[in-house]
Amino acid sequence: TDSVHAEQAQEWTTRWQTLLARHDHSTAQFNAAVHDYNHAIAQFPACVLARISGLRKARSFDKDAALQMQPSA
């Protein structure tokens, strides 16, 4: 049974590492999109239209801040 548990632990570790890599990639894509958006609405005449339309600067995803918001056990 120990070999079964070790195999399962290895599978979960591999799966976790895959999910973390996907998360990091998705976060980077999101932050790049936020940067592009913020840059676009800061340019004239988009800044005028953005202000009239109520569009505001977006916030990027900060991993450290998100970890601090998680409830502690």
PDB file of C-alpha atoms in Angstrom, residues 14-72:
ATOM      1  CA  THR A  14       2.604  16.433 -10.985  1.00  0.00           C
ATOM      2  CA  ARG A  15      -0.981  17.625 -11.359  1.00  0.00           C
ATOM      3  CA  TRP A  16      -0.406  20.454  -8.868  1.00  0.00           C
ATOM      4  CA  GLN A  17       2.711  21.615 -10.717  1.00  0.00           C
ATOM      5  CA  THR A  18       0.787  21.594 -14.004  1.00  0.00           C
ATOM      6  CA  LEU A  19      -2.003  23.675 -12.494  1.00  0.00           C
ATOM      7  CA  LEU A  20       0.456  26.167 -11.016  1.00  0.00           C
ATOM      8  CA  ALA A  21       2.124  26.576 -14.405  1.00  0.00           C
ATOM      9  CA  ARG A  22      -1.256  27.200 -16.041  1.00  0.00           C
ATOM     10  CA  HIS A  23      -2.194  29.656 -13.310  1.00  0.00           C
ATOM     11  CA  ASP A  24       1.056  31.588 -13.714  1.00  0.00           C
ATOM     12  CA  HIS A  25       0.582  31.704 -17.486  1.00  0.00           C
ATOM     13  CA  SER A  26      -3.036  32.879 -17.157  1.00  0.00           C
ATOM     14  CA  THR A  27      -2.053  35.518 -14.608  1.00  0.00           C
ATOM     15  CA  ALA A  28       0.643  36.833 -16.923  1.00  0.00           C
ATOM     16  CA  GLN A  29      -1.836  37.002 -19.817  1.00  0.00           C
ATOM     17  CA  PHE A  30      -4.386  38.825 -17.649  1.00  0.00           C
ATOM     18  CA  ASN A  31      -1.826  41.325 -16.393  1.00  0.00           C
ATOM     19  CA  ALA A  32      -0.646  41.971 -19.963  1.00  0.00           C
ATOM     20  CA  ALA A  33      -4.249  42.609 -21.040  1.00  0.00           C
ATOM     21  CA  VAL A  34      -4.739  45.010 -18.099  1.00  0.00           C
ATOM     22  CA  HIS A  35      -1.555  46.841 -19.067  1.00  0.00           C
ATOM     23  CA  ASP A  36      -2.705  47.143 -22.699  1.00  0.00           C
ATOM     24  CA  TYR A  37      -6.152  48.353 -21.607  1.00  0.00           C
ATOM     25  CA  ASN A  38      -4.741  50.940 -19.217  1.00  0.00           C
ATOM     26  CA  HIS A  39      -2.321  52.153 -21.867  1.00  0.00           C
ATOM     27  CA  ALA A  40      -5.116  52.407 -24.443  1.00  0.00           C
ATOM     28  CA  ILE A  41      -7.496  54.440 -22.270  1.00  0.00           C
ATOM     29  CA  ALA A  42      -4.691  56.803 -21.284  1.00  0.00           C
ATOM     30  CA  GLN A  43      -4.154  57.974 -24.866  1.00  0.00           C
ATOM     31  CA  PHE A  44      -5.923  60.888 -26.466  1.00  0.00           C
ATOM     32  CA  PRO A  45      -8.774  60.874 -27.530  1.00  0.00           C
ATOM     33  CA  ALA A  46      -9.558  57.562 -25.820  1.00  0.00           C
ATOM     34  CA  CYS A  47      -8.934  59.143 -22.414  1.00  0.00           C
ATOM     35  CA  VAL A  48     -11.740  61.638 -23.032  1.00  0.00           C
ATOM     36  CA  LEU A  49     -14.148  58.944 -24.184  1.00  0.00           C
ATOM     37  CA  ALA A  50     -13.140  56.667 -21.313  1.00  0.00           C
ATOM     38  CA  ARG A  51     -13.838  59.385 -18.764  1.00  0.00           C
ATOM     39  CA  ILE A  52     -17.219  60.197 -20.324  1.00  0.00           C
ATOM     40  CA  SER A  53     -18.110  56.492 -20.443  1.00  0.00           C
ATOM     41  CA  GLY A  54     -17.071  55.888 -16.851  1.00  0.00           C
ATOM     42  CA  LEU A  55     -14.174  53.593 -17.749  1.00  0.00           C
ATOM     43  CA  ARG A  56     -11.444  53.565 -15.144  1.00  0.00           C
ATOM     44  CA  LYS A  57      -7.937  52.228 -14.884  1.00  0.00           C
ATOM     45  CA  ALA A  58      -7.931  48.479 -14.203  1.00  0.00           C
ATOM     46  CA  ARG A  59      -5.896  46.752 -11.531  1.00  0.00           C
ATOM     47  CA  SER A  60      -3.596  43.881 -12.363  1.00  0.00           C
ATOM     48  CA  PHE A  61      -3.591  40.670 -10.380  1.00  0.00           C
ATOM     49  CA  ASP A  62      -1.070  40.780  -7.570  1.00  0.00           C
ATOM     50  CA  LYS A  63      -0.327  37.277  -6.366  1.00  0.00           C
ATOM     51  CA  ASP A  64       1.005  38.395  -2.969  1.00  0.00           C
ATOM     52  CA  ALA A  65      -2.101  40.471  -2.238  1.00  0.00           C
ATOM     53  CA  ALA A  66      -4.354  37.570  -3.212  1.00  0.00           C
ATOM     54  CA  LEU A  67      -2.529  35.249  -0.833  1.00  0.00           C
ATOM     55  CA  GLN A  68      -2.973  37.756   1.986  1.00  0.00           C
ATOM     56  CA  MET A  69      -6.733  37.856   1.388  1.00  0.00           C
ATOM     57  CA  GLN A  70      -7.129  34.093   1.837  1.00  0.00           C
ATOM     58  CA  PRO A  71      -8.585  33.078   5.194  1.00  0.00           C
ATOM     59  CA  SER A  72      -6.097  31.442   7.517  1.00  0.00           C
TER      60      SER A  72
END
